[in-house]
């Protein structure tokens, strides 16, 4: 994952398109959008992602106090993928523990990989017949999020839909899921303009390298 494309679902090696297949192939999952090497956190790297991506780049904005941008993972056919990406933000959670809220779009297995569930989509693990457990604003629209069951005990996972794509929130440790009850305001950084230059950056999060 650090230096070459891999399967977004299992992290295994993938074969590039060639004579016998016109798409990337995983021995376990078949045709996949390859997970590209992680992009370290920097304003320059984030600007490149924002200008090339084909899907929203969600970020809480203005960024809550203590939150830092700590890297990007993308799945697709180029460095920035076919538009399936996620960012990672580190903050201090209630009680002083570390937390990593992640925003993920598009059900190609990338969000499910970090959520620790069988993928690629959260739909089978959400009970949308019940009221949502969390809500936020995405591009100015109220967006409900439901708790995703079967996730590992070390994290809290929520999912919903924004602009026609899955929106994931994966938070470590599990008790830091309280952050999702603060009604965060998400902005698509493609609409943020020069404000992208103001995003505070931290060190690359190991969560992106070893979900």
PDB file of C-alpha atoms in Angstrom:
ATOM      1  CA  UNK A   1       0.000   0.000   0.000  1.00  0.00           C
ATOM      2  CA  UNK A   2       2.916   2.305   0.623  1.00  0.00           C
ATOM      3  CA  UNK A   3       4.499   2.111  -2.820  1.00  0.00           C
ATOM      4  CA  UNK A   4       2.231   0.361  -5.318  1.00  0.00           C
ATOM      5  CA  UNK A   5      -1.487  -0.107  -5.984  1.00  0.00           C
ATOM      6  CA  UNK A   6      -3.321  -2.727  -3.934  1.00  0.00           C
ATOM      7  CA  UNK A   7      -6.845  -4.075  -3.457  1.00  0.00           C
ATOM      8  CA  UNK A   8      -8.995  -1.598  -1.484  1.00  0.00           C
ATOM      9  CA  UNK A   9     -10.923  -4.492   0.056  1.00  0.00           C
ATOM     10  CA  UNK A  10      -8.135  -6.750   1.314  1.00  0.00           C
ATOM     11  CA  UNK A  11      -4.885  -4.880   0.720  1.00  0.00           C
ATOM     12  CA  UNK A  12      -3.562  -7.658  -1.514  1.00  0.00           C
ATOM     13  CA  UNK A  13      -1.642  -7.225  -4.725  1.00  0.00           C
ATOM     14  CA  UNK A  14      -3.498  -6.362  -7.901  1.00  0.00           C
ATOM     15  CA  UNK A  15      -2.680  -6.992 -11.558  1.00  0.00           C
ATOM     16  CA  UNK A  16      -2.733  -4.079 -13.977  1.00  0.00           C
ATOM     17  CA  UNK A  17      -4.867  -4.211 -17.131  1.00  0.00           C
ATOM     18  CA  UNK A  18      -3.210  -6.275 -19.847  1.00  0.00           C
ATOM     19  CA  UNK A  19      -3.751  -8.775 -22.602  1.00  0.00           C
ATOM     20  CA  UNK A  20      -6.369 -10.845 -20.774  1.00  0.00           C
ATOM     21  CA  UNK A  21      -8.199  -8.153 -18.763  1.00  0.00           C
ATOM     22  CA  UNK A  22      -8.986  -4.492 -19.358  1.00  0.00           C
ATOM     23  CA  UNK A  23      -9.323  -3.687 -15.635  1.00  0.00           C
ATOM     24  CA  UNK A  24      -7.313  -4.084 -12.442  1.00  0.00           C
ATOM     25  CA  UNK A  25      -7.714  -7.551 -10.935  1.00  0.00           C
ATOM     26  CA  UNK A  26      -7.420  -8.950  -7.404  1.00  0.00           C
ATOM     27  CA  UNK A  27      -7.037 -12.724  -7.017  1.00  0.00           C
ATOM     28  CA  UNK A  28      -9.650 -12.687  -4.238  1.00  0.00           C
ATOM     29  CA  UNK A  29     -12.108  -9.948  -5.282  1.00  0.00           C
ATOM     30  CA  UNK A  30     -11.812  -9.891  -9.067  1.00  0.00           C
ATOM     31  CA  UNK A  31     -12.211  -6.519 -10.755  1.00  0.00           C
ATOM     32  CA  UNK A  32     -11.373  -3.657  -8.383  1.00  0.00           C
ATOM     33  CA  UNK A  33     -10.500   0.016  -8.333  1.00  0.00           C
ATOM     34  CA  UNK A  34      -6.867  -0.180  -7.165  1.00  0.00           C
ATOM     35  CA  UNK A  35      -5.964   1.461  -3.893  1.00  0.00           C
ATOM     36  CA  UNK A  36      -3.177   3.930  -4.656  1.00  0.00           C
ATOM     37  CA  UNK A  37      -0.223   4.786  -2.379  1.00  0.00           C
ATOM     38  CA  UNK A  38      -1.249   7.070   0.477  1.00  0.00           C
ATOM     39  CA  UNK A  39      -0.764  10.786  -0.131  1.00  0.00           C
ATOM     40  CA  UNK A  40       1.026  12.431   2.841  1.00  0.00           C
ATOM     41  CA  UNK A  41      -0.569  15.531   4.392  1.00  0.00           C
ATOM     42  CA  UNK A  42       0.376  18.882   2.892  1.00  0.00           C
ATOM     43  CA  UNK A  43      -1.533  21.841   1.505  1.00  0.00           C
ATOM     44  CA  UNK A  44       0.021  21.225  -1.903  1.00  0.00           C
ATOM     45  CA  UNK A  45      -1.025  17.574  -1.987  1.00  0.00           C
ATOM     46  CA  UNK A  46      -4.528  18.414  -0.822  1.00  0.00           C
ATOM     47  CA  UNK A  47      -4.835  21.056  -3.547  1.00  0.00           C
ATOM     48  CA  UNK A  48      -3.888  18.478  -6.180  1.00  0.00           C
ATOM     49  CA  UNK A  49      -6.528  16.077  -4.839  1.00  0.00           C
ATOM     50  CA  UNK A  50      -9.174  18.801  -4.822  1.00  0.00           C
ATOM     51  CA  UNK A  51      -8.480  19.844  -8.415  1.00  0.00           C
ATOM     52  CA  UNK A  52      -8.380  16.325  -9.868  1.00  0.00           C
ATOM     53  CA  UNK A  53     -10.952  14.312  -7.963  1.00  0.00           C
ATOM     54  CA  UNK A  54     -14.258  13.343  -9.534  1.00  0.00           C
ATOM     55  CA  UNK A  55     -16.208  13.188  -6.271  1.00  0.00           C
ATOM     56  CA  UNK A  56     -16.657  15.523  -3.288  1.00  0.00           C
ATOM     57  CA  UNK A  57     -13.717  16.059  -0.959  1.00  0.00           C
ATOM     58  CA  UNK A  58     -15.558  16.402   2.335  1.00  0.00           C
ATOM     59  CA  UNK A  59     -13.944  18.195   5.246  1.00  0.00           C
ATOM     60  CA  UNK A  60     -15.395  19.685   8.429  1.00  0.00           C
ATOM     61  CA  UNK A  61     -15.098  23.429   7.750  1.00  0.00           C
ATOM     62  CA  UNK A  62     -14.227  25.515   9.516  1.00  0.00           C
ATOM     63  CA  UNK A  63     -12.077  22.762  11.008  1.00  0.00           C
ATOM     64  CA  UNK A  64     -12.869  22.295  14.714  1.00  0.00           C
ATOM     65  CA  UNK A  65     -10.178  23.404  17.152  1.00  0.00           C
ATOM     66  CA  UNK A  66      -7.451  20.779  17.503  1.00  0.00           C
ATOM     67  CA  UNK A  67      -8.266  18.977  14.247  1.00  0.00           C
ATOM     68  CA  UNK A  68      -5.517  18.369  11.673  1.00  0.00           C
ATOM     69  CA  UNK A  69      -5.484  17.015   8.144  1.00  0.00           C
ATOM     70  CA  UNK A  70      -3.292  13.893   8.186  1.00  0.00           C
ATOM     71  CA  UNK A  71      -3.406  12.303   4.736  1.00  0.00           C
ATOM     72  CA  UNK A  72      -5.469  10.990   1.817  1.00  0.00           C
ATOM     73  CA  UNK A  73      -6.187   7.512   0.484  1.00  0.00           C
ATOM     74  CA  UNK A  74      -7.658   7.031  -2.992  1.00  0.00           C
ATOM     75  CA  UNK A  75      -8.907   4.069  -4.997  1.00  0.00           C
ATOM     76  CA  UNK A  76      -9.030   4.233  -8.781  1.00  0.00           C
ATOM     77  CA  UNK A  77      -7.087   3.932 -11.989  1.00  0.00           C
ATOM     78  CA  UNK A  78      -4.675   6.835 -11.497  1.00  0.00           C
ATOM     79  CA  UNK A  79      -2.856   8.417  -8.570  1.00  0.00           C
ATOM     80  CA  UNK A  80      -6.024  10.211  -7.574  1.00  0.00           C
ATOM     81  CA  UNK A  81      -8.246   7.411  -8.642  1.00  0.00           C
ATOM     82  CA  UNK A  82     -11.579   7.178 -10.338  1.00  0.00           C
ATOM     83  CA  UNK A  83     -12.920   9.525  -7.736  1.00  0.00           C
ATOM     84  CA  UNK A  84     -13.183   7.192  -4.757  1.00  0.00           C
ATOM     85  CA  UNK A  85     -11.232   8.786  -1.941  1.00  0.00           C
ATOM     86  CA  UNK A  86     -11.049   9.597   1.708  1.00  0.00           C
ATOM     87  CA  UNK A  87      -9.326  12.035   3.991  1.00  0.00           C
ATOM     88  CA  UNK A  88      -8.215  11.617   7.559  1.00  0.00           C
ATOM     89  CA  UNK A  89      -8.319  14.141  10.384  1.00  0.00           C
ATOM     90  CA  UNK A  90      -6.794  13.822  13.824  1.00  0.00           C
ATOM     91  CA  UNK A  91      -8.212  15.510  16.879  1.00  0.00           C
ATOM     92  CA  UNK A  92      -8.291  15.095  20.637  1.00  0.00           C
ATOM     93  CA  UNK A  93     -11.332  13.183  21.755  1.00  0.00           C
ATOM     94  CA  UNK A  94     -13.282  13.555  25.004  1.00  0.00           C
ATOM     95  CA  UNK A  95     -11.202  12.012  27.777  1.00  0.00           C
ATOM     96  CA  UNK A  96      -7.902  12.807  26.088  1.00  0.00           C
ATOM     97  CA  UNK A  97      -7.676   9.853  23.689  1.00  0.00           C
ATOM     98  CA  UNK A  98      -6.807  10.188  20.037  1.00  0.00           C
ATOM     99  CA  UNK A  99      -9.532  10.073  17.410  1.00  0.00           C
ATOM    100  CA  UNK A 100      -9.496   9.838  13.620  1.00  0.00           C
ATOM    101  CA  UNK A 101     -12.802  10.807  11.978  1.00  0.00           C
ATOM    102  CA  UNK A 102     -12.756   9.731   8.322  1.00  0.00           C
ATOM    103  CA  UNK A 103     -15.039  10.829   5.516  1.00  0.00           C
ATOM    104  CA  UNK A 104     -15.421   8.308   2.738  1.00  0.00           C
ATOM    105  CA  UNK A 105     -17.451   8.310  -0.465  1.00  0.00           C
ATOM    106  CA  UNK A 106     -18.328   5.730  -3.131  1.00  0.00           C
ATOM    107  CA  UNK A 107     -18.870   2.066  -2.357  1.00  0.00           C
ATOM    108  CA  UNK A 108     -15.827   0.429  -3.918  1.00  0.00           C
ATOM    109  CA  UNK A 109     -14.544  -1.151  -0.712  1.00  0.00           C
ATOM    110  CA  UNK A 110     -12.296   1.630   0.533  1.00  0.00           C
ATOM    111  CA  UNK A 111     -14.688   2.854   3.218  1.00  0.00           C
ATOM    112  CA  UNK A 112     -15.565  -0.703   4.218  1.00  0.00           C
ATOM    113  CA  UNK A 113     -11.858  -1.515   4.545  1.00  0.00           C
ATOM    114  CA  UNK A 114     -11.295   1.234   7.109  1.00  0.00           C
ATOM    115  CA  UNK A 115     -14.610   0.464   8.777  1.00  0.00           C
ATOM    116  CA  UNK A 116     -13.489  -3.142   9.218  1.00  0.00           C
ATOM    117  CA  UNK A 117     -16.608  -4.701   7.679  1.00  0.00           C
ATOM    118  CA  UNK A 118     -17.325  -6.949   4.728  1.00  0.00           C
ATOM    119  CA  UNK A 119     -18.001  -4.626   1.822  1.00  0.00           C
ATOM    120  CA  UNK A 120     -18.186  -2.891  -0.289  1.00  0.00           C
ATOM    121  CA  UNK A 121     -21.228  -0.947   0.932  1.00  0.00           C
ATOM    122  CA  UNK A 122     -22.629  -0.278   4.414  1.00  0.00           C
ATOM    123  CA  UNK A 123     -26.245  -0.792   3.358  1.00  0.00           C
ATOM    124  CA  UNK A 124     -26.647  -4.351   4.741  1.00  0.00           C
ATOM    125  CA  UNK A 125     -25.292  -3.214   8.116  1.00  0.00           C
ATOM    126  CA  UNK A 126     -27.543  -0.178   8.629  1.00  0.00           C
ATOM    127  CA  UNK A 127     -31.113  -0.130   9.925  1.00  0.00           C
ATOM    128  CA  UNK A 128     -32.547   2.866   8.091  1.00  0.00           C
ATOM    129  CA  UNK A 129     -36.018   1.992   9.373  1.00  0.00           C
ATOM    130  CA  UNK A 130     -34.945   3.532  12.682  1.00  0.00           C
ATOM    131  CA  UNK A 131     -34.093   7.201  13.262  1.00  0.00           C
ATOM    132  CA  UNK A 132     -30.473   8.062  12.376  1.00  0.00           C
ATOM    133  CA  UNK A 133     -27.987   8.010  15.231  1.00  0.00           C
ATOM    134  CA  UNK A 134     -26.154  11.126  14.013  1.00  0.00           C
ATOM    135  CA  UNK A 135     -26.705  14.061  11.686  1.00  0.00           C
ATOM    136  CA  UNK A 136     -24.446  16.554   9.958  1.00  0.00           C
ATOM    137  CA  UNK A 137     -24.604  19.169   7.241  1.00  0.00           C
ATOM    138  CA  UNK A 138     -22.980  18.229   3.922  1.00  0.00           C
ATOM    139  CA  UNK A 139     -22.863  21.006   1.325  1.00  0.00           C
ATOM    140  CA  UNK A 140     -25.558  22.803   3.310  1.00  0.00           C
ATOM    141  CA  UNK A 141     -27.930  19.847   3.354  1.00  0.00           C
ATOM    142  CA  UNK A 142     -29.009  17.923   6.475  1.00  0.00           C
ATOM    143  CA  UNK A 143     -27.468  14.472   6.156  1.00  0.00           C
ATOM    144  CA  UNK A 144     -28.481  11.600   8.460  1.00  0.00           C
ATOM    145  CA  UNK A 145     -25.957   8.953   9.474  1.00  0.00           C
ATOM    146  CA  UNK A 146     -26.763   5.503  10.801  1.00  0.00           C
ATOM    147  CA  UNK A 147     -24.612   3.322  12.995  1.00  0.00           C
ATOM    148  CA  UNK A 148     -22.924   0.532  11.025  1.00  0.00           C
ATOM    149  CA  UNK A 149     -23.036  -2.760  12.900  1.00  0.00           C
ATOM    150  CA  UNK A 150     -20.445  -5.580  12.900  1.00  0.00           C
ATOM    151  CA  UNK A 151     -17.541  -3.115  12.932  1.00  0.00           C
ATOM    152  CA  UNK A 152     -14.599  -4.009  15.210  1.00  0.00           C
ATOM    153  CA  UNK A 153     -14.898  -2.935  18.848  1.00  0.00           C
ATOM    154  CA  UNK A 154     -11.995  -0.487  18.559  1.00  0.00           C
ATOM    155  CA  UNK A 155     -13.904   1.976  16.345  1.00  0.00           C
ATOM    156  CA  UNK A 156     -17.293   3.594  15.796  1.00  0.00           C
ATOM    157  CA  UNK A 157     -18.665   3.555  12.253  1.00  0.00           C
ATOM    158  CA  UNK A 158     -21.491   5.608  10.777  1.00  0.00           C
ATOM    159  CA  UNK A 159     -22.669   5.923   7.182  1.00  0.00           C
ATOM    160  CA  UNK A 160     -25.173   7.825   5.116  1.00  0.00           C
ATOM    161  CA  UNK A 161     -25.515   9.340   1.659  1.00  0.00           C
ATOM    162  CA  UNK A 162     -24.482  12.735   0.304  1.00  0.00           C
ATOM    163  CA  UNK A 163     -24.655  13.878  -3.328  1.00  0.00           C
ATOM    164  CA  UNK A 164     -25.474  10.343  -4.439  1.00  0.00           C
ATOM    165  CA  UNK A 165     -22.421   8.712  -2.820  1.00  0.00           C
ATOM    166  CA  UNK A 166     -21.812   6.847   0.404  1.00  0.00           C
ATOM    167  CA  UNK A 167     -20.531   9.036   3.209  1.00  0.00           C
ATOM    168  CA  UNK A 168     -18.601   7.155   5.900  1.00  0.00           C
ATOM    169  CA  UNK A 169     -17.473   8.315   9.322  1.00  0.00           C
ATOM    170  CA  UNK A 170     -15.000   5.988  11.024  1.00  0.00           C
ATOM    171  CA  UNK A 171     -13.847   7.103  14.462  1.00  0.00           C
ATOM    172  CA  UNK A 172     -11.140   5.620  16.699  1.00  0.00           C
ATOM    173  CA  UNK A 173     -11.468   4.636  19.515  1.00  0.00           C
ATOM    174  CA  UNK A 174     -15.089   3.541  19.745  1.00  0.00           C
ATOM    175  CA  UNK A 175     -15.992   5.916  22.579  1.00  0.00           C
ATOM    176  CA  UNK A 176     -14.895   8.844  20.408  1.00  0.00           C
ATOM    177  CA  UNK A 177     -18.050   8.281  18.379  1.00  0.00           C
ATOM    178  CA  UNK A 178     -19.493  10.982  20.631  1.00  0.00           C
ATOM    179  CA  UNK A 179     -17.861  13.414  18.202  1.00  0.00           C
ATOM    180  CA  UNK A 180     -20.520  12.525  15.652  1.00  0.00           C
ATOM    181  CA  UNK A 181     -23.284  13.958  17.827  1.00  0.00           C
ATOM    182  CA  UNK A 182     -21.929  17.501  17.450  1.00  0.00           C
ATOM    183  CA  UNK A 183     -23.656  18.027  14.064  1.00  0.00           C
ATOM    184  CA  UNK A 184     -20.500  18.690  12.107  1.00  0.00           C
ATOM    185  CA  UNK A 185     -20.627  20.919   9.028  1.00  0.00           C
ATOM    186  CA  UNK A 186     -18.917  19.367   5.997  1.00  0.00           C
ATOM    187  CA  UNK A 187     -17.743  21.364   2.997  1.00  0.00           C
ATOM    188  CA  UNK A 188     -16.775  19.989  -0.384  1.00  0.00           C
ATOM    189  CA  UNK A 189     -13.288  21.436  -0.770  1.00  0.00           C
ATOM    190  CA  UNK A 190     -13.826  21.704  -4.500  1.00  0.00           C
ATOM    191  CA  UNK A 191     -16.010  24.690  -3.600  1.00  0.00           C
ATOM    192  CA  UNK A 192     -13.671  26.130  -0.979  1.00  0.00           C
ATOM    193  CA  UNK A 193     -11.333  27.973  -3.342  1.00  0.00           C
ATOM    194  CA  UNK A 194      -8.318  29.604  -1.714  1.00  0.00           C
ATOM    195  CA  UNK A 195      -9.477  28.486   1.743  1.00  0.00           C
ATOM    196  CA  UNK A 196      -7.828  25.118   1.041  1.00  0.00           C
ATOM    197  CA  UNK A 197      -4.503  26.860   1.719  1.00  0.00           C
ATOM    198  CA  UNK A 198      -5.627  27.418   5.316  1.00  0.00           C
ATOM    199  CA  UNK A 199      -6.074  23.741   6.196  1.00  0.00           C
ATOM    200  CA  UNK A 200      -3.744  22.844   9.115  1.00  0.00           C
ATOM    201  CA  UNK A 201      -1.657  19.731   8.469  1.00  0.00           C
ATOM    202  CA  UNK A 202      -0.267  17.189  10.919  1.00  0.00           C
ATOM    203  CA  UNK A 203       1.889  14.085  10.577  1.00  0.00           C
ATOM    204  CA  UNK A 204       0.799  11.209   8.342  1.00  0.00           C
ATOM    205  CA  UNK A 205      -1.648   9.043  10.277  1.00  0.00           C
ATOM    206  CA  UNK A 206      -0.753   5.349  10.639  1.00  0.00           C
ATOM    207  CA  UNK A 207      -4.484   4.648  10.339  1.00  0.00           C
ATOM    208  CA  UNK A 208      -4.206   5.250   6.590  1.00  0.00           C
ATOM    209  CA  UNK A 209      -1.335   2.805   6.256  1.00  0.00           C
ATOM    210  CA  UNK A 210      -2.702   0.058   8.472  1.00  0.00           C
ATOM    211  CA  UNK A 211      -6.513   0.210   8.686  1.00  0.00           C
TER     212      UNK A 211
END
